[in-house]
Amino acid sequence: MTSDTKHPAGLRIIAVYKAVKTVGLILIASAAFHLDREDSFRQLVQWLEHLQLTDSNDLRWSLVHLLQQMGPAKVEAVGIVALIYAAIFATEGIGLWMRKHWAEWFTVIATGSLVPVEIYECIVRFGWLKVAILVANVLIVVYLVRLALRPRGGVAVTPAAQAG
């Protein structure tokens, strides 16, 4: 088994994970760009205010207050940032899917740079989903560093060949 065919399943899983994040961010950006109109923004806030969700009542009111504080103009900025992150995740995912060496390092740097922020978020506002995302991203970084550091191309030298 060559080094190129040794780890494709892991790369494919990470690429799909990045694709899911990309689609989610594109949906967030799309919603944000539709909220830049004052009427749409007011309708969303009113809808959230009247929504009856007993299990997520605190989350709903937090979202309502956050949206009211931000206003429609700042929500558009959220859409732009979401698109930038979507482009980064798409680049990572496509590069990993195609098993490009640069994508391994790009993903290590991009994902690893967010780990301190994720740790802070877990400490300040604990949530099991945040912990799961943190663990997944740390595992991705460790996996990709190991993968990126493996020997590339050429003929693999076995210990028996070195001794002879």
JSON list of C-alpha atoms in Angstrom, two decimals:
[
{"chain": "A", "resi": 1, "resn": "MET", "atom": "CA", "xyz": [0.00, 0.00, 0.00]},
{"chain": "A", "resi": 2, "resn": "THR", "atom": "CA", "xyz": [1.47, 3.35, -1.00]},
{"chain": "A", "resi": 3, "resn": "SER", "atom": "CA", "xyz": [1.34, 6.51, 1.09]},
{"chain": "A", "resi": 4, "resn": "ASP", "atom": "CA", "xyz": [-1.10, 8.06, -1.43]},
{"chain": "A", "resi": 5, "resn": "THR", "atom": "CA", "xyz": [-3.71, 5.34, -0.91]},
{"chain": "A", "resi": 6, "resn": "LYS", "atom": "CA", "xyz": [-3.13, 4.91, 2.81]},
{"chain": "A", "resi": 7, "resn": "HIS", "atom": "CA", "xyz": [-5.38, 7.69, 4.19]},
{"chain": "A", "resi": 8, "resn": "PRO", "atom": "CA", "xyz": [-8.03, 8.66, 1.62]},
{"chain": "A", "resi": 9, "resn": "ALA", "atom": "CA", "xyz": [-11.00, 7.77, 3.87]},
{"chain": "A", "resi": 10, "resn": "GLY", "atom": "CA", "xyz": [-9.91, 10.24, 6.54]},
{"chain": "A", "resi": 11, "resn": "LEU", "atom": "CA", "xyz": [-9.36, 12.96, 3.96]},
{"chain": "A", "resi": 12, "resn": "ARG", "atom": "CA", "xyz": [-12.76, 12.27, 2.43]},
{"chain": "A", "resi": 13, "resn": "ILE", "atom": "CA", "xyz": [-14.50, 12.47, 5.84]},
{"chain": "A", "resi": 14, "resn": "ILE", "atom": "CA", "xyz": [-12.81, 15.78, 6.66]},
{"chain": "A", "resi": 15, "resn": "ALA", "atom": "CA", "xyz": [-13.65, 17.11, 3.17]},
{"chain": "A", "resi": 16, "resn": "VAL", "atom": "CA", "xyz": [-17.32, 16.24, 3.68]},
{"chain": "A", "resi": 17, "resn": "TYR", "atom": "CA", "xyz": [-17.23, 17.89, 7.15]},
{"chain": "A", "resi": 18, "resn": "LYS", "atom": "CA", "xyz": [-15.81, 21.04, 5.51]},
{"chain": "A", "resi": 19, "resn": "ALA", "atom": "CA", "xyz": [-18.49, 20.86, 2.79]},
{"chain": "A", "resi": 20, "resn": "VAL", "atom": "CA", "xyz": [-21.27, 20.70, 5.39]},
{"chain": "A", "resi": 21, "resn": "LYS", "atom": "CA", "xyz": [-19.79, 23.74, 7.15]},
{"chain": "A", "resi": 22, "resn": "THR", "atom": "CA", "xyz": [-19.54, 25.52, 3.79]},
{"chain": "A", "resi": 23, "resn": "VAL", "atom": "CA", "xyz": [-23.20, 24.90, 2.97]},
{"chain": "A", "resi": 24, "resn": "GLY", "atom": "CA", "xyz": [-24.25, 26.02, 6.46]},
{"chain": "A", "resi": 25, "resn": "LEU", "atom": "CA", "xyz": [-22.31, 29.26, 6.13]},
{"chain": "A", "resi": 26, "resn": "ILE", "atom": "CA", "xyz": [-23.72, 29.93, 2.68]},
{"chain": "A", "resi": 27, "resn": "LEU", "atom": "CA", "xyz": [-27.23, 29.52, 4.11]},
{"chain": "A", "resi": 28, "resn": "ILE", "atom": "CA", "xyz": [-26.37, 31.90, 6.96]},
{"chain": "A", "resi": 29, "resn": "ALA", "atom": "CA", "xyz": [-24.97, 34.43, 4.49]},
{"chain": "A", "resi": 30, "resn": "SER", "atom": "CA", "xyz": [-28.02, 34.14, 2.28]},
{"chain": "A", "resi": 31, "resn": "ALA", "atom": "CA", "xyz": [-30.31, 34.74, 5.26]},
{"chain": "A", "resi": 32, "resn": "ALA", "atom": "CA", "xyz": [-28.17, 37.67, 6.38]},
{"chain": "A", "resi": 33, "resn": "PHE", "atom": "CA", "xyz": [-28.31, 39.32, 2.97]},
{"chain": "A", "resi": 34, "resn": "HIS", "atom": "CA", "xyz": [-32.09, 38.97, 2.90]},
{"chain": "A", "resi": 35, "resn": "LEU", "atom": "CA", "xyz": [-32.29, 40.58, 6.36]},
{"chain": "A", "resi": 36, "resn": "ASP", "atom": "CA", "xyz": [-30.54, 43.74, 5.24]},
{"chain": "A", "resi": 37, "resn": "ARG", "atom": "CA", "xyz": [-33.90, 45.11, 4.20]},
{"chain": "A", "resi": 38, "resn": "GLU", "atom": "CA", "xyz": [-35.62, 46.74, 7.15]},
{"chain": "A", "resi": 39, "resn": "ASP", "atom": "CA", "xyz": [-38.99, 45.01, 6.56]},
{"chain": "A", "resi": 40, "resn": "SER", "atom": "CA", "xyz": [-37.49, 41.51, 6.37]},
{"chain": "A", "resi": 41, "resn": "PHE", "atom": "CA", "xyz": [-35.45, 42.22, 9.46]},
{"chain": "A", "resi": 42, "resn": "ARG", "atom": "CA", "xyz": [-38.50, 43.41, 11.43]},
{"chain": "A", "resi": 43, "resn": "GLN", "atom": "CA", "xyz": [-40.53, 40.40, 10.28]},
{"chain": "A", "resi": 44, "resn": "LEU", "atom": "CA", "xyz": [-37.86, 37.97, 11.47]},
{"chain": "A", "resi": 45, "resn": "VAL", "atom": "CA", "xyz": [-37.62, 39.65, 14.87]},
{"chain": "A", "resi": 46, "resn": "GLN", "atom": "CA", "xyz": [-41.42, 39.61, 15.23]},
{"chain": "A", "resi": 47, "resn": "TRP", "atom": "CA", "xyz": [-41.59, 35.96, 14.18]},
{"chain": "A", "resi": 48, "resn": "LEU", "atom": "CA", "xyz": [-38.92, 35.02, 16.73]},
{"chain": "A", "resi": 49, "resn": "GLU", "atom": "CA", "xyz": [-40.71, 36.99, 19.45]},
{"chain": "A", "resi": 50, "resn": "HIS", "atom": "CA", "xyz": [-43.94, 35.06, 18.88]},
{"chain": "A", "resi": 51, "resn": "LEU", "atom": "CA", "xyz": [-42.38, 31.65, 18.33]},
{"chain": "A", "resi": 52, "resn": "GLN", "atom": "CA", "xyz": [-43.30, 29.24, 21.12]},
{"chain": "A", "resi": 53, "resn": "LEU", "atom": "CA", "xyz": [-40.36, 26.93, 21.78]},
{"chain": "A", "resi": 54, "resn": "THR", "atom": "CA", "xyz": [-40.27, 25.93, 25.42]},
{"chain": "A", "resi": 55, "resn": "ASP", "atom": "CA", "xyz": [-36.97, 24.05, 25.27]},
{"chain": "A", "resi": 56, "resn": "SER", "atom": "CA", "xyz": [-35.05, 26.82, 23.52]},
{"chain": "A", "resi": 57, "resn": "ASN", "atom": "CA", "xyz": [-36.75, 29.88, 24.97]},
{"chain": "A", "resi": 58, "resn": "ASP", "atom": "CA", "xyz": [-33.49, 31.38, 26.28]},
{"chain": "A", "resi": 59, "resn": "LEU", "atom": "CA", "xyz": [-31.78, 30.84, 22.94]},
{"chain": "A", "resi": 60, "resn": "ARG", "atom": "CA", "xyz": [-34.70, 32.45, 21.12]},
{"chain": "A", "resi": 61, "resn": "TRP", "atom": "CA", "xyz": [-34.65, 35.57, 23.29]},
{"chain": "A", "resi": 62, "resn": "SER", "atom": "CA", "xyz": [-30.88, 35.80, 23.06]},
{"chain": "A", "resi": 63, "resn": "LEU", "atom": "CA", "xyz": [-31.18, 35.73, 19.29]},
{"chain": "A", "resi": 64, "resn": "VAL", "atom": "CA", "xyz": [-33.95, 38.36, 19.30]},
{"chain": "A", "resi": 65, "resn": "HIS", "atom": "CA", "xyz": [-31.90, 40.70, 21.49]},
{"chain": "A", "resi": 66, "resn": "LEU", "atom": "CA", "xyz": [-28.74, 40.12, 19.45]},
{"chain": "A", "resi": 67, "resn": "LEU", "atom": "CA", "xyz": [-30.55, 40.90, 16.19]},
{"chain": "A", "resi": 68, "resn": "GLN", "atom": "CA", "xyz": [-32.14, 44.02, 17.67]},
{"chain": "A", "resi": 69, "resn": "GLN", "atom": "CA", "xyz": [-28.75, 45.25, 18.90]},
{"chain": "A", "resi": 70, "resn": "MET", "atom": "CA", "xyz": [-27.08, 44.59, 15.55]},
{"chain": "A", "resi": 71, "resn": "GLY", "atom": "CA", "xyz": [-29.70, 46.03, 13.26]},
{"chain": "A", "resi": 72, "resn": "PRO", "atom": "CA", "xyz": [-30.04, 45.21, 9.56]},
{"chain": "A", "resi": 73, "resn": "ALA", "atom": "CA", "xyz": [-26.81, 46.90, 8.43]},
{"chain": "A", "resi": 74, "resn": "LYS", "atom": "CA", "xyz": [-24.58, 44.84, 10.72]},
{"chain": "A", "resi": 75, "resn": "VAL", "atom": "CA", "xyz": [-26.37, 41.63, 9.76]},
{"chain": "A", "resi": 76, "resn": "GLU", "atom": "CA", "xyz": [-25.11, 42.19, 6.21]},
{"chain": "A", "resi": 77, "resn": "ALA", "atom": "CA", "xyz": [-21.55, 42.26, 7.58]},
{"chain": "A", "resi": 78, "resn": "VAL", "atom": "CA", "xyz": [-22.26, 38.88, 9.19]},
{"chain": "A", "resi": 79, "resn": "GLY", "atom": "CA", "xyz": [-23.22, 37.62, 5.72]},
{"chain": "A", "resi": 80, "resn": "ILE", "atom": "CA", "xyz": [-19.95, 38.83, 4.23]},
{"chain": "A", "resi": 81, "resn": "VAL", "atom": "CA", "xyz": [-17.90, 37.18, 6.99]},
{"chain": "A", "resi": 82, "resn": "ALA", "atom": "CA", "xyz": [-19.91, 33.97, 6.57]},
{"chain": "A", "resi": 83, "resn": "LEU", "atom": "CA", "xyz": [-19.11, 33.95, 2.83]},
{"chain": "A", "resi": 84, "resn": "ILE", "atom": "CA", "xyz": [-15.40, 34.47, 3.53]},
{"chain": "A", "resi": 85, "resn": "TYR", "atom": "CA", "xyz": [-15.36, 31.52, 5.92]},
{"chain": "A", "resi": 86, "resn": "ALA", "atom": "CA", "xyz": [-17.40, 29.48, 3.44]},
{"chain": "A", "resi": 87, "resn": "ALA", "atom": "CA", "xyz": [-14.76, 30.15, 0.78]},
{"chain": "A", "resi": 88, "resn": "ILE", "atom": "CA", "xyz": [-12.01, 29.03, 3.16]},
{"chain": "A", "resi": 89, "resn": "PHE", "atom": "CA", "xyz": [-13.87, 25.84, 4.12]},
{"chain": "A", "resi": 90, "resn": "ALA", "atom": "CA", "xyz": [-14.68, 25.12, 0.47]},
{"chain": "A", "resi": 91, "resn": "THR", "atom": "CA", "xyz": [-11.01, 25.52, -0.47]},
{"chain": "A", "resi": 92, "resn": "GLU", "atom": "CA", "xyz": [-9.98, 23.16, 2.33]},
{"chain": "A", "resi": 93, "resn": "GLY", "atom": "CA", "xyz": [-12.64, 20.61, 1.44]},
{"chain": "A", "resi": 94, "resn": "ILE", "atom": "CA", "xyz": [-11.95, 20.56, -2.29]},
{"chain": "A", "resi": 95, "resn": "GLY", "atom": "CA", "xyz": [-8.18, 20.39, -1.75]},
{"chain": "A", "resi": 96, "resn": "LEU", "atom": "CA", "xyz": [-8.53, 17.53, 0.74]},
{"chain": "A", "resi": 97, "resn": "TRP", "atom": "CA", "xyz": [-10.97, 15.68, -1.49]},
{"chain": "A", "resi": 98, "resn": "MET", "atom": "CA", "xyz": [-8.39, 15.92, -4.28]},
{"chain": "A", "resi": 99, "resn": "ARG", "atom": "CA", "xyz": [-5.67, 14.81, -1.81]},
{"chain": "A", "resi": 100, "resn": "LYS", "atom": "CA", "xyz": [-3.53, 17.90, -2.34]},
{"chain": "A", "resi": 101, "resn": "HIS", "atom": "CA", "xyz": [-0.61, 18.23, 0.06]},
{"chain": "A", "resi": 102, "resn": "TRP", "atom": "CA", "xyz": [-1.04, 22.01, 0.33]},
{"chain": "A", "resi": 103, "resn": "ALA", "atom": "CA", "xyz": [-4.66, 21.47, 1.47]},
{"chain": "A", "resi": 104, "resn": "GLU", "atom": "CA", "xyz": [-3.48, 19.36, 4.39]},
{"chain": "A", "resi": 105, "resn": "TRP", "atom": "CA", "xyz": [-1.27, 22.20, 5.64]},
{"chain": "A", "resi": 106, "resn": "PHE", "atom": "CA", "xyz": [-3.84, 24.87, 4.78]},
{"chain": "A", "resi": 107, "resn": "THR", "atom": "CA", "xyz": [-6.45, 23.00, 6.85]},
{"chain": "A", "resi": 108, "resn": "VAL", "atom": "CA", "xyz": [-4.00, 22.49, 9.72]},
{"chain": "A", "resi": 109, "resn": "ILE", "atom": "CA", "xyz": [-3.30, 26.24, 9.84]},
{"chain": "A", "resi": 110, "resn": "ALA", "atom": "CA", "xyz": [-6.90, 27.38, 9.34]},
{"chain": "A", "resi": 111, "resn": "THR", "atom": "CA", "xyz": [-8.43, 24.87, 11.75]},
{"chain": "A", "resi": 112, "resn": "GLY", "atom": "CA", "xyz": [-5.61, 25.09, 14.28]},
{"chain": "A", "resi": 113, "resn": "SER", "atom": "CA", "xyz": [-5.84, 28.87, 14.40]},
{"chain": "A", "resi": 114, "resn": "LEU", "atom": "CA", "xyz": [-9.43, 28.63, 15.63]},
{"chain": "A", "resi": 115, "resn": "VAL", "atom": "CA", "xyz": [-8.75, 26.10, 18.41]},
{"chain": "A", "resi": 116, "resn": "PRO", "atom": "CA", "xyz": [-7.78, 28.75, 21.00]},
{"chain": "A", "resi": 117, "resn": "VAL", "atom": "CA", "xyz": [-11.01, 30.62, 20.28]},
{"chain": "A", "resi": 118, "resn": "GLU", "atom": "CA", "xyz": [-12.99, 27.40, 20.61]},
{"chain": "A", "resi": 119, "resn": "ILE", "atom": "CA", "xyz": [-11.30, 26.62, 23.95]},
{"chain": "A", "resi": 120, "resn": "TYR", "atom": "CA", "xyz": [-12.17, 30.10, 25.19]},
{"chain": "A", "resi": 121, "resn": "GLU", "atom": "CA", "xyz": [-15.78, 29.67, 24.05]},
{"chain": "A", "resi": 122, "resn": "CYS", "atom": "CA", "xyz": [-16.03, 26.31, 25.85]},
{"chain": "A", "resi": 123, "resn": "ILE", "atom": "CA", "xyz": [-14.75, 27.90, 29.06]},
{"chain": "A", "resi": 124, "resn": "VAL", "atom": "CA", "xyz": [-16.85, 31.08, 28.91]},
{"chain": "A", "resi": 125, "resn": "ARG", "atom": "CA", "xyz": [-20.09, 29.66, 27.48]},
{"chain": "A", "resi": 126, "resn": "PHE", "atom": "CA", "xyz": [-19.96, 25.90, 27.94]},
{"chain": "A", "resi": 127, "resn": "GLY", "atom": "CA", "xyz": [-21.99, 23.75, 25.59]},
{"chain": "A", "resi": 128, "resn": "TRP", "atom": "CA", "xyz": [-21.65, 20.11, 24.56]},
{"chain": "A", "resi": 129, "resn": "LEU", "atom": "CA", "xyz": [-21.89, 21.03, 20.87]},
{"chain": "A", "resi": 130, "resn": "LYS", "atom": "CA", "xyz": [-18.97, 23.45, 21.35]},
{"chain": "A", "resi": 131, "resn": "VAL", "atom": "CA", "xyz": [-16.95, 20.71, 23.05]},
{"chain": "A", "resi": 132, "resn": "ALA", "atom": "CA", "xyz": [-17.76, 18.26, 20.24]},
{"chain": "A", "resi": 133, "resn": "ILE", "atom": "CA", "xyz": [-16.66, 20.78, 17.60]},
{"chain": "A", "resi": 134, "resn": "LEU", "atom": "CA", "xyz": [-13.47, 21.53, 19.54]},
{"chain": "A", "resi": 135, "resn": "VAL", "atom": "CA", "xyz": [-12.63, 17.83, 19.85]},
{"chain": "A", "resi": 136, "resn": "ALA", "atom": "CA", "xyz": [-13.39, 17.23, 16.16]},
{"chain": "A", "resi": 137, "resn": "ASN", "atom": "CA", "xyz": [-11.16, 20.12, 15.10]},
{"chain": "A", "resi": 138, "resn": "VAL", "atom": "CA", "xyz": [-8.28, 19.05, 17.37]},
{"chain": "A", "resi": 139, "resn": "LEU", "atom": "CA", "xyz": [-8.52, 15.51, 15.95]},
{"chain": "A", "resi": 140, "resn": "ILE", "atom": "CA", "xyz": [-8.52, 16.92, 12.42]},
{"chain": "A", "resi": 141, "resn": "VAL", "atom": "CA", "xyz": [-5.41, 19.00, 13.13]},
{"chain": "A", "resi": 142, "resn": "VAL", "atom": "CA", "xyz": [-3.54, 16.07, 14.71]},
{"chain": "A", "resi": 143, "resn": "TYR", "atom": "CA", "xyz": [-4.55, 13.70, 11.91]},
{"chain": "A", "resi": 144, "resn": "LEU", "atom": "CA", "xyz": [-3.57, 16.13, 9.15]},
{"chain": "A", "resi": 145, "resn": "VAL", "atom": "CA", "xyz": [-0.23, 17.04, 10.75]},
{"chain": "A", "resi": 146, "resn": "ARG", "atom": "CA", "xyz": [0.65, 13.33, 10.91]},
{"chain": "A", "resi": 147, "resn": "LEU", "atom": "CA", "xyz": [-0.53, 12.88, 7.34]},
{"chain": "A", "resi": 148, "resn": "ALA", "atom": "CA", "xyz": [1.29, 15.96, 6.03]},
{"chain": "A", "resi": 149, "resn": "LEU", "atom": "CA", "xyz": [4.57, 14.92, 7.67]},
{"chain": "A", "resi": 150, "resn": "ARG", "atom": "CA", "xyz": [4.59, 11.45, 6.10]},
{"chain": "A", "resi": 151, "resn": "PRO", "atom": "CA", "xyz": [7.12, 10.79, 3.34]},
{"chain": "A", "resi": 152, "resn": "ARG", "atom": "CA", "xyz": [5.84, 11.65, -0.14]},
{"chain": "A", "resi": 153, "resn": "GLY", "atom": "CA", "xyz": [6.46, 10.07, -3.51]},
{"chain": "A", "resi": 154, "resn": "GLY", "atom": "CA", "xyz": [9.38, 7.91, -4.43]},
{"chain": "A", "resi": 155, "resn": "VAL", "atom": "CA", "xyz": [10.01, 4.36, -3.29]},
{"chain": "A", "resi": 156, "resn": "ALA", "atom": "CA", "xyz": [9.45, 3.56, 0.36]},
{"chain": "A", "resi": 157, "resn": "VAL", "atom": "CA", "xyz": [12.56, 2.17, 2.02]},
{"chain": "A", "resi": 158, "resn": "THR", "atom": "CA", "xyz": [11.88, -0.83, 4.24]},
{"chain": "A", "resi": 159, "resn": "PRO", "atom": "CA", "xyz": [14.03, -1.61, 7.31]},
{"chain": "A", "resi": 160, "resn": "ALA", "atom": "CA", "xyz": [15.28, -4.78, 5.55]},
{"chain": "A", "resi": 161, "resn": "ALA", "atom": "CA", "xyz": [16.47, -2.75, 2.56]},
{"chain": "A", "resi": 162, "resn": "GLN", "atom": "CA", "xyz": [18.30, -0.31, 4.89]},
{"chain": "A", "resi": 163, "resn": "ALA", "atom": "CA", "xyz": [20.15, -3.14, 6.65]},
{"chain": "A", "resi": 164, "resn": "GLY", "atom": "CA", "xyz": [21.39, -4.65, 3.35]}
]
